[in-house]
Short mmCIF file of C-alpha atoms in Angstrom, two decimals:
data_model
loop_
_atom_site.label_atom_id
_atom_site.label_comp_id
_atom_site.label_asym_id
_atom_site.label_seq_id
_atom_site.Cartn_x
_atom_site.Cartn_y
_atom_site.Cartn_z
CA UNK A 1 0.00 0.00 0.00
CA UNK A 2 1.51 3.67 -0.83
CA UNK A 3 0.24 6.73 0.72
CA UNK A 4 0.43 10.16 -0.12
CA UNK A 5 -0.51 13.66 1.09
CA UNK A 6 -3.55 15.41 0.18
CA UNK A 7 -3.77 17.13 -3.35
CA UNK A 8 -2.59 20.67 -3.66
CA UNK A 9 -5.39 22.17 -6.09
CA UNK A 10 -8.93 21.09 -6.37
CA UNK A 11 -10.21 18.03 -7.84
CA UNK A 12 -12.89 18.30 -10.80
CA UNK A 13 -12.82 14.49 -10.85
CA UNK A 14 -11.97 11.29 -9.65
CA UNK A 15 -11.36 8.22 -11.38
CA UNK A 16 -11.01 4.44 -9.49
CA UNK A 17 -9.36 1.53 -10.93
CA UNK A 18 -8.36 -2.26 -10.23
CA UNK A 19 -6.62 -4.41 -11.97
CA UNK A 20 -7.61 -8.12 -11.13
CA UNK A 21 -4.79 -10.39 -12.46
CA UNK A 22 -4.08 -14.36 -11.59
CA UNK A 23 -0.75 -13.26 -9.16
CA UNK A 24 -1.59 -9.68 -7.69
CA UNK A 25 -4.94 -7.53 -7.43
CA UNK A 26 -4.29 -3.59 -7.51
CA UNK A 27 -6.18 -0.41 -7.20
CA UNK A 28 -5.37 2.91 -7.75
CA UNK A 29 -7.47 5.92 -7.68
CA UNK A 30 -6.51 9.13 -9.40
CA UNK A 31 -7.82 12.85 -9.32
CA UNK A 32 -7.86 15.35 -12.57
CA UNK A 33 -7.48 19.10 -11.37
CA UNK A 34 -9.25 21.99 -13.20
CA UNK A 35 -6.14 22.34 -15.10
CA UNK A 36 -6.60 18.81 -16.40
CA UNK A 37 -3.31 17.78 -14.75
CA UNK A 38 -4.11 13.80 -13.43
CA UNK A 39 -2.08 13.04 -9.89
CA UNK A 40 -2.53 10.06 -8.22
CA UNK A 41 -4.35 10.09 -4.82
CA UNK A 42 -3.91 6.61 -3.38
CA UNK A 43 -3.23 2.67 -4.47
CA UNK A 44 -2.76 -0.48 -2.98
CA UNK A 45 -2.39 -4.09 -4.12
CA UNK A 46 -2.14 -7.66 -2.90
CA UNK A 47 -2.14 -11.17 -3.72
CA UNK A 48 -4.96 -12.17 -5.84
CA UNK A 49 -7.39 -15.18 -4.95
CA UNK A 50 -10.05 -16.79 -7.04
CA UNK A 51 -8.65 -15.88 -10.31
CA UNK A 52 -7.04 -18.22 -12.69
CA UNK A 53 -5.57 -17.07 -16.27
CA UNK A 54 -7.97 -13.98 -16.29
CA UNK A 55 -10.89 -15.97 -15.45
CA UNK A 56 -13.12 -16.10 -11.39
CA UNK A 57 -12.47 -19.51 -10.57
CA UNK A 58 -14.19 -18.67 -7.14
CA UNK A 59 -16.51 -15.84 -6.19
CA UNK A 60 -16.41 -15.15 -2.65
CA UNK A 61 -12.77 -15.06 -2.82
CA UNK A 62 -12.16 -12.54 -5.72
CA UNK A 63 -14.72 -10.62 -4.37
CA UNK A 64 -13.29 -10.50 -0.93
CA UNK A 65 -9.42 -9.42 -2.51
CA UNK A 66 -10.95 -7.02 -4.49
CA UNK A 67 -12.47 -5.42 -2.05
CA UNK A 68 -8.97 -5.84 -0.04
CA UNK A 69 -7.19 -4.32 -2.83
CA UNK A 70 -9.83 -1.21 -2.82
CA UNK A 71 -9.71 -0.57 0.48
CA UNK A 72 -6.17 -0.50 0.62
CA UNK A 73 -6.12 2.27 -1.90
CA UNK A 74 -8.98 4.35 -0.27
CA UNK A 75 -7.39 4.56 2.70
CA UNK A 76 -3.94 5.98 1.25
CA UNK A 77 -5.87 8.43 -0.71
CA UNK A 78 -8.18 9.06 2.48
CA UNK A 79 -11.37 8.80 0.32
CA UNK A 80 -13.92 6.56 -0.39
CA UNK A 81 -15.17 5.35 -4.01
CA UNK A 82 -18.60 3.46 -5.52
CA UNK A 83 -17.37 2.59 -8.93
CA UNK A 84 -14.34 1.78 -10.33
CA UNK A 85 -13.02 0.96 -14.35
CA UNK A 86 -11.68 -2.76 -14.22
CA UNK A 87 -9.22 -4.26 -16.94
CA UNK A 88 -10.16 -7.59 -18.82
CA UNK A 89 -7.06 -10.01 -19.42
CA UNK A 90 -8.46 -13.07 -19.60
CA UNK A 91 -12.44 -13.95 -21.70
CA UNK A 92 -10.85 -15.10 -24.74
CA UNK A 93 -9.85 -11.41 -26.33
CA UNK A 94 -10.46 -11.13 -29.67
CA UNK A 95 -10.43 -8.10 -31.90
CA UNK A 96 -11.80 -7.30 -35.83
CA UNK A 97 -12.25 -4.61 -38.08
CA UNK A 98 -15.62 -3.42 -39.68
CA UNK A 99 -15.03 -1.34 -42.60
CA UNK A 100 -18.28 0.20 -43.70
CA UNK A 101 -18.78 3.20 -46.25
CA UNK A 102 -21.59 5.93 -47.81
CA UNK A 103 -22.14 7.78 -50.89
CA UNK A 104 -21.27 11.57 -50.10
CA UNK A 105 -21.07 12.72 -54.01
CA UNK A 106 -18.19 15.51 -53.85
CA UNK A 107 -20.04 17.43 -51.64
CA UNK A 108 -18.59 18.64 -48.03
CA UNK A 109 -18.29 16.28 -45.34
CA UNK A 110 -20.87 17.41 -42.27
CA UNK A 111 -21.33 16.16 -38.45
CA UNK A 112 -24.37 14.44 -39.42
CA UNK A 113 -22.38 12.36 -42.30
CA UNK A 114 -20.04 11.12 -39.56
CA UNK A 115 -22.60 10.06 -37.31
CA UNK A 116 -24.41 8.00 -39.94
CA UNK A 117 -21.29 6.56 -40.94
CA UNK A 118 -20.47 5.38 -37.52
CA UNK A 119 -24.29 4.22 -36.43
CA UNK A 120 -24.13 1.84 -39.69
CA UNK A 121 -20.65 0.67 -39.02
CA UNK A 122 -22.40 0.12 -35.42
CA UNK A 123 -24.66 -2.09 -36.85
CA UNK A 124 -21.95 -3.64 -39.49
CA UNK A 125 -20.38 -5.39 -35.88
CA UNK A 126 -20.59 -9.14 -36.16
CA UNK A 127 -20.25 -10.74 -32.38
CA UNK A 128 -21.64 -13.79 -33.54
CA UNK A 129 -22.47 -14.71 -29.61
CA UNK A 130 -19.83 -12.46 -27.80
CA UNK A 131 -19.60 -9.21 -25.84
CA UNK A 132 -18.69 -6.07 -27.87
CA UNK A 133 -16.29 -4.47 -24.95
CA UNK A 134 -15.05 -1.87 -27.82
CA UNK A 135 -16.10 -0.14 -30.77
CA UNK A 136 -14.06 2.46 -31.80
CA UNK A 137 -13.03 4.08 -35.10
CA UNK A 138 -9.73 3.61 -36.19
CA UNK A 139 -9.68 5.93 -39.16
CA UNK A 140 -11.53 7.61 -41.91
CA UNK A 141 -11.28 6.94 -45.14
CA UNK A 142 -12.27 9.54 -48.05
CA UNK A 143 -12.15 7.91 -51.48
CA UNK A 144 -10.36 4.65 -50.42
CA UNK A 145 -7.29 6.78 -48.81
CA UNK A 146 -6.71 6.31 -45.83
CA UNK A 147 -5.43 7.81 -42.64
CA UNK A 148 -7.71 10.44 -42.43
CA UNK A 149 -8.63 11.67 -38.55
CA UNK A 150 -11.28 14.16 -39.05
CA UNK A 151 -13.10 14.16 -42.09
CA UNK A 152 -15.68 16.73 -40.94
CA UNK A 153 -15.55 20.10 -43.66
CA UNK A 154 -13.54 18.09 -46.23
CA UNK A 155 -14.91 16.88 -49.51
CA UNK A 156 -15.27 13.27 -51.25
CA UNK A 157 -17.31 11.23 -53.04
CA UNK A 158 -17.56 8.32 -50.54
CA UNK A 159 -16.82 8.26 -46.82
CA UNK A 160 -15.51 5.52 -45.25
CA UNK A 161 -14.34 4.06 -41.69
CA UNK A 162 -12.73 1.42 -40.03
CA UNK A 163 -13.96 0.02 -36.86
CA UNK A 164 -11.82 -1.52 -34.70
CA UNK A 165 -13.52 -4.27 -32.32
CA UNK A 166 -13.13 -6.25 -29.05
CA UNK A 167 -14.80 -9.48 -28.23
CA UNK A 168 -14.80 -10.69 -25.53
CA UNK A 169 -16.71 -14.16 -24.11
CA UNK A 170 -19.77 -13.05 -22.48
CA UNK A 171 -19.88 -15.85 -19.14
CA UNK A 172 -16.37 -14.83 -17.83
CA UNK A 173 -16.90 -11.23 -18.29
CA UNK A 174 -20.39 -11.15 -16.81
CA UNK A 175 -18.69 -13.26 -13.61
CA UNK A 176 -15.77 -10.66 -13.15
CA UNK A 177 -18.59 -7.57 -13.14
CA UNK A 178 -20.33 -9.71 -10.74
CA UNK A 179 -17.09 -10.17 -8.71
CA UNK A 180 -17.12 -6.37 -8.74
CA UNK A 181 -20.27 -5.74 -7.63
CA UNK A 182 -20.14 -8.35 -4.91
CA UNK A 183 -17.62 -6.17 -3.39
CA UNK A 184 -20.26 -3.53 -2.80
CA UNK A 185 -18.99 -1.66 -6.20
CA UNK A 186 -20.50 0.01 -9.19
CA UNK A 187 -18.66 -1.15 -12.77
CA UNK A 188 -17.66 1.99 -14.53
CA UNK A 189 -16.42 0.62 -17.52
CA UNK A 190 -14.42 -2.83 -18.88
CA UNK A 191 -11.37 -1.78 -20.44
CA UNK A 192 -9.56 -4.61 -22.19
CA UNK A 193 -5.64 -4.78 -20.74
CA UNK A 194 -3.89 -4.19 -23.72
CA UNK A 195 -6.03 -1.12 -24.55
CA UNK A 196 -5.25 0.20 -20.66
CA UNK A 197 -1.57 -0.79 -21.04
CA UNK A 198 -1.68 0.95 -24.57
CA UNK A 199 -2.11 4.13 -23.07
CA UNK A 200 0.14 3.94 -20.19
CA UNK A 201 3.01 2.35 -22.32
CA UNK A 202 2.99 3.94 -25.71
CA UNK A 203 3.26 7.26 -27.23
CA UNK A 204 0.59 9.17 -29.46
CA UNK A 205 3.34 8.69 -31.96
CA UNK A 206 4.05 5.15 -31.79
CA UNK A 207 0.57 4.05 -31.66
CA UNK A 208 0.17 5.69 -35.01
CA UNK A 209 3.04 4.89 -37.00
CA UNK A 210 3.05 1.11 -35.57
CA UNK A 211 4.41 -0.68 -32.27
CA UNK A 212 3.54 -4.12 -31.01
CA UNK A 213 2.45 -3.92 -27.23
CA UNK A 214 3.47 -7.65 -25.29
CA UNK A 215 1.68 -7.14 -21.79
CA UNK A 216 3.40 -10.71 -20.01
CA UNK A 217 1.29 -11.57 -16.90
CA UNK A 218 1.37 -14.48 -14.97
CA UNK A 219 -1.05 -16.89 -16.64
CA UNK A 220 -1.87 -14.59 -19.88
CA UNK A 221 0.31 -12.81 -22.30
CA UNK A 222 -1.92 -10.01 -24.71
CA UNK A 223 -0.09 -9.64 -27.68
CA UNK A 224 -1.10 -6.47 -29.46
CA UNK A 225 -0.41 -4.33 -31.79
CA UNK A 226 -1.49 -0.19 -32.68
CA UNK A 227 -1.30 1.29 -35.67
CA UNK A 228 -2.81 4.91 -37.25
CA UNK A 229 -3.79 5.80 -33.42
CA UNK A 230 -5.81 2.63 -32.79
CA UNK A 231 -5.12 -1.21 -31.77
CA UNK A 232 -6.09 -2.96 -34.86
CA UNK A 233 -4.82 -6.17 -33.88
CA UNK A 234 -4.78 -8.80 -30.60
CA UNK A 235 -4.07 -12.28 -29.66
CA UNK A 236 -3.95 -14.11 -25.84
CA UNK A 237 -1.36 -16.27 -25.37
CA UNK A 238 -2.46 -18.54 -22.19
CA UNK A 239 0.84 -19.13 -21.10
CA UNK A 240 3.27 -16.48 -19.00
CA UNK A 241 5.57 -16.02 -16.22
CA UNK A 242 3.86 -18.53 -13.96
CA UNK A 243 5.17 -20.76 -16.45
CA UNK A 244 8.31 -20.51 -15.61
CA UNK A 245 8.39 -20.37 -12.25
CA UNK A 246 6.15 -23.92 -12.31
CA UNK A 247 9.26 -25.13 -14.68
CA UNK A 248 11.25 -24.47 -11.74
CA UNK A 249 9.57 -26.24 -9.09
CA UNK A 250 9.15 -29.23 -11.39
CA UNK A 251 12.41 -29.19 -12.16
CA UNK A 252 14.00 -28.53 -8.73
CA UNK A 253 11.07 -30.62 -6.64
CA UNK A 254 10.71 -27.45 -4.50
CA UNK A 255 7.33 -25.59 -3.54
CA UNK A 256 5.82 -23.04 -6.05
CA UNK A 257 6.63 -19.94 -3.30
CA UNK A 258 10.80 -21.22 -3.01
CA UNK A 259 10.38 -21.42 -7.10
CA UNK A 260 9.30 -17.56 -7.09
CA UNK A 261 11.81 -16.22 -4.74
CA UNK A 262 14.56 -18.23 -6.74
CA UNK A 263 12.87 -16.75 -10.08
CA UNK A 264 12.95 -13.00 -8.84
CA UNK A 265 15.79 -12.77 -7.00
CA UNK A 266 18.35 -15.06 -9.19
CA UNK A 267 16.45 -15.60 -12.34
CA UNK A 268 17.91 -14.18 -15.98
CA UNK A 269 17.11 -14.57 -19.50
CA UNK A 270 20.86 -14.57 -19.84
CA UNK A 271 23.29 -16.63 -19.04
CA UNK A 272 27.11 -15.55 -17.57
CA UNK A 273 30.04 -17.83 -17.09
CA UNK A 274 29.96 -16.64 -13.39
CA UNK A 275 26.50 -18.92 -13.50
CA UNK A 276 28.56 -22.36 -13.53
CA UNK A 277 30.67 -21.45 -10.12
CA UNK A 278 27.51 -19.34 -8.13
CA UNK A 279 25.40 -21.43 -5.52
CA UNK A 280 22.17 -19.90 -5.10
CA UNK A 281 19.87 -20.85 -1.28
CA UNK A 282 16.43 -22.60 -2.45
CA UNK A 283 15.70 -21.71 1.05
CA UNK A 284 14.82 -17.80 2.24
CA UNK A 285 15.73 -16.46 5.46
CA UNK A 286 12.52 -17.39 6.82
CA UNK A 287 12.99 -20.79 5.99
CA UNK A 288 16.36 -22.13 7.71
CA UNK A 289 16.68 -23.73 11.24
CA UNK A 290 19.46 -22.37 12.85
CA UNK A 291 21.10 -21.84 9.48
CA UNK A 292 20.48 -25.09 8.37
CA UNK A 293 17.63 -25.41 5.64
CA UNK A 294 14.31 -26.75 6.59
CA UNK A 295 12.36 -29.48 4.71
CA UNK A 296 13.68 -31.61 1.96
CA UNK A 297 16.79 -30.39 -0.32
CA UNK A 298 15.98 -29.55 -3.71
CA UNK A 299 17.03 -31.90 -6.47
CA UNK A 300 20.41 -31.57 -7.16
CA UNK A 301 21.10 -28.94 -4.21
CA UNK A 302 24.53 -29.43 -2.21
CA UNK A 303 23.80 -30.11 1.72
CA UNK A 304 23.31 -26.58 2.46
CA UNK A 305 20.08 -26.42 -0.41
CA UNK A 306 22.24 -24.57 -2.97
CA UNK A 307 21.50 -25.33 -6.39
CA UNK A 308 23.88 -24.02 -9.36
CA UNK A 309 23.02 -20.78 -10.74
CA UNK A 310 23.22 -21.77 -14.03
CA UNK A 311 20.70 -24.79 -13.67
CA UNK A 312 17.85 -22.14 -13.10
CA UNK A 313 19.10 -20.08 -15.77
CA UNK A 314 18.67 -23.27 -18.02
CA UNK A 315 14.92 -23.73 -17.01
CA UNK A 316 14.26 -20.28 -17.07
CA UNK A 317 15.80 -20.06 -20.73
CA UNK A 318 13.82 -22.61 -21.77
CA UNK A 319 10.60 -21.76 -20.69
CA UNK A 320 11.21 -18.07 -22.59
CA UNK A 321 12.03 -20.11 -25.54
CA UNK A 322 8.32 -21.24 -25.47
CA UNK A 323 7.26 -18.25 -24.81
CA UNK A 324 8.77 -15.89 -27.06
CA UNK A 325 7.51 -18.91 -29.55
CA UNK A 326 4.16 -18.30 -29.40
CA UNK A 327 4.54 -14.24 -28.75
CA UNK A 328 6.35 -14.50 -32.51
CA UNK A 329 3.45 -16.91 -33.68
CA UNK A 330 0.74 -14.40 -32.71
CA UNK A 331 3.17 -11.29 -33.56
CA UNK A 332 3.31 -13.02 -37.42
CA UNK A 333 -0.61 -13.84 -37.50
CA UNK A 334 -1.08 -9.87 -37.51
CA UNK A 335 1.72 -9.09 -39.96
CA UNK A 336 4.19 -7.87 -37.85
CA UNK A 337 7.01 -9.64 -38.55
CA UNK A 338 10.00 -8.69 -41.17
CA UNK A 339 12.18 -5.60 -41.87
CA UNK A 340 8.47 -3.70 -42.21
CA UNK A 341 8.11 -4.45 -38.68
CA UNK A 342 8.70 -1.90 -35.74
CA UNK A 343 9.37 -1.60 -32.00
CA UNK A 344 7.90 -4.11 -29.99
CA UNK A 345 7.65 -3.17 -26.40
CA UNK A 346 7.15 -5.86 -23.07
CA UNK A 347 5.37 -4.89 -20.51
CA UNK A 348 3.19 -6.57 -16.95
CA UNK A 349 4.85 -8.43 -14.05
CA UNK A 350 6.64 -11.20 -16.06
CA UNK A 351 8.86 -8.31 -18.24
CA UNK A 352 10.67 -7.57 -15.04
CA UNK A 353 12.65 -10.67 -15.20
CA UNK A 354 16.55 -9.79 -15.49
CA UNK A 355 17.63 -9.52 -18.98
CA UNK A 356 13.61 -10.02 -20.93
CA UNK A 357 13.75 -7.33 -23.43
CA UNK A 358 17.55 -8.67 -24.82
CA UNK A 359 16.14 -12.05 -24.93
CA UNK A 360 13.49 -11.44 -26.78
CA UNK A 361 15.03 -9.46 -29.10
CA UNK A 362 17.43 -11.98 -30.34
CA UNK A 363 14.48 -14.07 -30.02
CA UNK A 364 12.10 -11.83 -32.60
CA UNK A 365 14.41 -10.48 -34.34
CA UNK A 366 12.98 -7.33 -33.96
CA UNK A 367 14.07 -4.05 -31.74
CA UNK A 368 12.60 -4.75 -27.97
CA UNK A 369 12.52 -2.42 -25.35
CA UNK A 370 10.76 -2.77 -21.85
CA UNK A 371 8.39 -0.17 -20.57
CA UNK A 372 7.07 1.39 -17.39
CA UNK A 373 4.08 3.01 -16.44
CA UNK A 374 4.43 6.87 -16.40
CA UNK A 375 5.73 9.19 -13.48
CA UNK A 376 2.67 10.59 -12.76
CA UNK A 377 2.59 13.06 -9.26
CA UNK A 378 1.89 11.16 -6.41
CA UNK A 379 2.95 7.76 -8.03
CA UNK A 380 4.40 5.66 -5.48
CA UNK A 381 7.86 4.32 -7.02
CA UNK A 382 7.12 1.03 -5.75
CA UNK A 383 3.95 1.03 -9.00
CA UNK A 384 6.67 2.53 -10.90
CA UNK A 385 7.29 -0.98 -12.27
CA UNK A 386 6.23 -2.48 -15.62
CA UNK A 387 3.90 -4.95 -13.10
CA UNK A 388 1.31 -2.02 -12.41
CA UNK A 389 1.40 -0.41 -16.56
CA UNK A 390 -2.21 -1.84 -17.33
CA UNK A 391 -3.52 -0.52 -13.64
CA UNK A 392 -2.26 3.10 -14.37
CA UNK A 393 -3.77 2.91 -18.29
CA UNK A 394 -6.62 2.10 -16.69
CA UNK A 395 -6.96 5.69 -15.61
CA UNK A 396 -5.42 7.20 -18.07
CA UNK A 397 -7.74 5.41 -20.32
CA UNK A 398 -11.15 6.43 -17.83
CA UNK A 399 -9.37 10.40 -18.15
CA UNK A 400 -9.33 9.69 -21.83
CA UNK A 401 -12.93 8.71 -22.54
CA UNK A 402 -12.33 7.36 -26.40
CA UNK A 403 -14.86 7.47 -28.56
CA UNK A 404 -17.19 4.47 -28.68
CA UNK A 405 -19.60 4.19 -31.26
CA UNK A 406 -22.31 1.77 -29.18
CA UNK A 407 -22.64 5.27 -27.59
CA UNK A 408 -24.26 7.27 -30.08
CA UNK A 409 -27.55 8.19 -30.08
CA UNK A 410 -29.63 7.56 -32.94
CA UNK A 411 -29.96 10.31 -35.34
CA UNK A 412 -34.01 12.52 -35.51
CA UNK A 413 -35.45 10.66 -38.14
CA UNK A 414 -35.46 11.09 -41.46
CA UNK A 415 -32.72 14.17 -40.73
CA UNK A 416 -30.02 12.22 -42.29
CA UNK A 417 -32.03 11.43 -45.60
CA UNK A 418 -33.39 15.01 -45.68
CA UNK A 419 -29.80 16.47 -45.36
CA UNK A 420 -28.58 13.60 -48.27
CA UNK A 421 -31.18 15.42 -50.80
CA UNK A 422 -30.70 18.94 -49.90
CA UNK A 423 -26.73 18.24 -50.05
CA UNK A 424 -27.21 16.56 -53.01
CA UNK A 425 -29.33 18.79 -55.45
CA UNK A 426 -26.54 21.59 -54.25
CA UNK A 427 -23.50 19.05 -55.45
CA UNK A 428 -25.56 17.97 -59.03
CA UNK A 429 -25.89 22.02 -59.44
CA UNK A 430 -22.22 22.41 -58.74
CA UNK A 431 -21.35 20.06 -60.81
CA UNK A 432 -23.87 21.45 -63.87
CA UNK A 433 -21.98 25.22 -63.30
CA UNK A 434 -18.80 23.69 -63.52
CA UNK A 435 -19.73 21.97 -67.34
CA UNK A 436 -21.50 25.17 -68.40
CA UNK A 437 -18.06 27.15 -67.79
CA UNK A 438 -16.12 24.71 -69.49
CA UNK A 439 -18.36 24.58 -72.70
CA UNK A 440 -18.75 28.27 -72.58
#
């Protein structure tokens, strides 16, 4: 838990988050001032319970650490919240693009244009079962070109748009709301994790020229990648850095816990030649007798419970090798892969491991670099870490408030087809005076 004093200047709003992951539960609850400056008020975590690769495997006790985690956070920020924006990891992600267009016949582009644009590219969405978490328009395009932000007061003779969705299965969605809610809370908004990380990790810039976003948690990895402003592509991976640290324990018959600390505190993605002549203690400090090691020795361990350093490195090596497998597999399904390829940058818990971004970089081929969420004021530096990036997107992403088009209201009737004639007898006489003057 992090604490902080009270905020300077006064708050216009307040914005509550918690990220519910399968190894840690955090909150975090954030102020914007009436300068629009965002600072962070309070936020807390702990070790999650009844979650298992994204998904409430038991109610009572994800609702309980949620709850935990909340409180936690309220109480360093010394205020209380009802509702709160939650990230989705787990559901089965998904994402498409609906590309819908209309007849605008040279004439100038108008408000009401867009909006009909974007309420039949609403109903152009095909969830065949699922939850729609997002809709949102990636960009315009006017005449089949495309990159175009605002086409409001241009001209064209066809308006187009590309709609970038999120799917998402609708049972273990509708069970983590519930979890929520049976933690005496009100569900802002679902945010899906690599849309929350997006905005904490990445750059205006990067997300529209191109970057692949790999948010490693412990039982998921969200492999996604922006482009023109938008994400426009994501896969799951259902493996991550619980992985490895079960490859340990397997390997090393030790408990998952002694597999952790060894991971964290001696784990690398690279290997040294110091590794072949360092002893590292399976046991922690809390776990020797009178400096002798408690419980069985680990296989292979010398009498003292020291196991080579460059053993773990092995497993740990390996396990990344499967990893950064499947992170290429799903990196390649989307087309980023090659010399046309950009940045690809690691985020979540499981980047933190010593050495990640240079072994996936030999790994991919590709330039790698590992991110952390932004210093915001009043950031703790202990959620400085690449662990809590989705948890601060998440209000960066609430401050935000993108554009979703399963938020428009329909049009008045028949204003759209009204405006279409009017605008159109003005574009057939424009185009009439512009033959007369070049016959006459």
């Amino acid at each position: 838990m992090a604490s902080r004093s009270a905020p300077s200047r006064r708050l216009v709003r307040t914005y509550a988050a918690i990220n519910i992951g399968s190894f840690r539960i955090s909150a975090m609850i954030m102020g914007e001032t009436e300068n629009g400056d965002l600072e962070v008020l309070g936020s807390g975590h702990r070790a999650s319970a009844g979650i298992r690769r994204g998904y409430v495997t038991d109610m009572a006790a994800a609702s309980f650490a949620i709850r935990d985690a909340l409180e936690r956070a309220e109480k360093a920020a010394g205020t209380t919240v009802r509702s709160v924006w939650i990230a989705c990891a787990g559901a089965g992600l998904t994402s498409q693009v609906a590309s819908v267009d209309i007849e605008i016949g040279g004439r100038r582009i108008e408000e009401e244009d867009v909006e009909h644009l974007l309420l039949l590219a609403r109903e152009a969405i095909e969830p065949d079962g699922r939850t729609v978490l997002h809709a949102q328009p990636a960009h315009y395009t006017l005449d089949g070109a495309h990159g175009v932000a605002n086409p409001r007061g241009l001209h064209a003779e066809r308006l187009g748009v590309d709609i970038h969705v999120v799917l998402a299965d609708g049972a273990p969605l509708r069970n983590l709301t519930e979890a929520v809610q049976s933690a005496h809370l009100e569900v802002e908004g679902v945010i899906a994790a690599p849309l929350a990380a997006g905005h904490a990790c990445l750059s205006p810039e990067e997300r529209e020229l191109g970057v692949a976003l790999v948010e490693i948690g412990a039982e998921v990895t969200n492999v996604a990648v922006f482009a023109g402003g938008m994400l426009v592509g994501l896969k799951a991976v259902s493996m991550g850095s619980a992985s490895i640290t079960d490859a340990i324990a397997g390997s090393f018959g030790i408990r998952r816990s002694q597999a952790e600390r060894l991971k964290c505190v001696a784990g690398s993605a690279i290997a040294s030649r110091s590794d072949h002549s360092e002893l590292v203690p399976v046991n922690g400090p809390e776990e020797a007798i009178d400096g002798a090691p408690a419980g069985p020795l680990a296989r292979g361990a010398d009498d003292k419970n020291r196991i080579v350093r460059a053993e773990l490195v092995a497993v740990v090596m390996q396990q990344l090798g499967i990893l950064t497998s499947e992170i290429g597999k799903a990196l390649k399904a989307m087309g980023f892969f090659g010399p046309r390829a950009g940045q690809v940058v690691i985020t979540g818990g499981g980047a933190e491991l010593a050495g990640m971004p240079e072994f996936m970089q030999a790994a991919l081929g590709q330039p790698v670099r590992l991110e952390r969420p932004p210093q915001l004021p009043g950031l703790p530096e202990a959620h400085l870490a690449p662990g809590f990036a989705t948890l601060v997107g998440l209000c960066l992403y609430a401050a935000e408030d993108p554009v979703d088009i399963r938020a428009l209201a329909a049009p008045r009737a028949g204003a759209y087809r009204a405006l279409s004639r009017e605008n159109g007898l003005m574009a057939l006489i424009a185009r009439l005076w512009r033959a007369m003057r070049e016959q006459f």
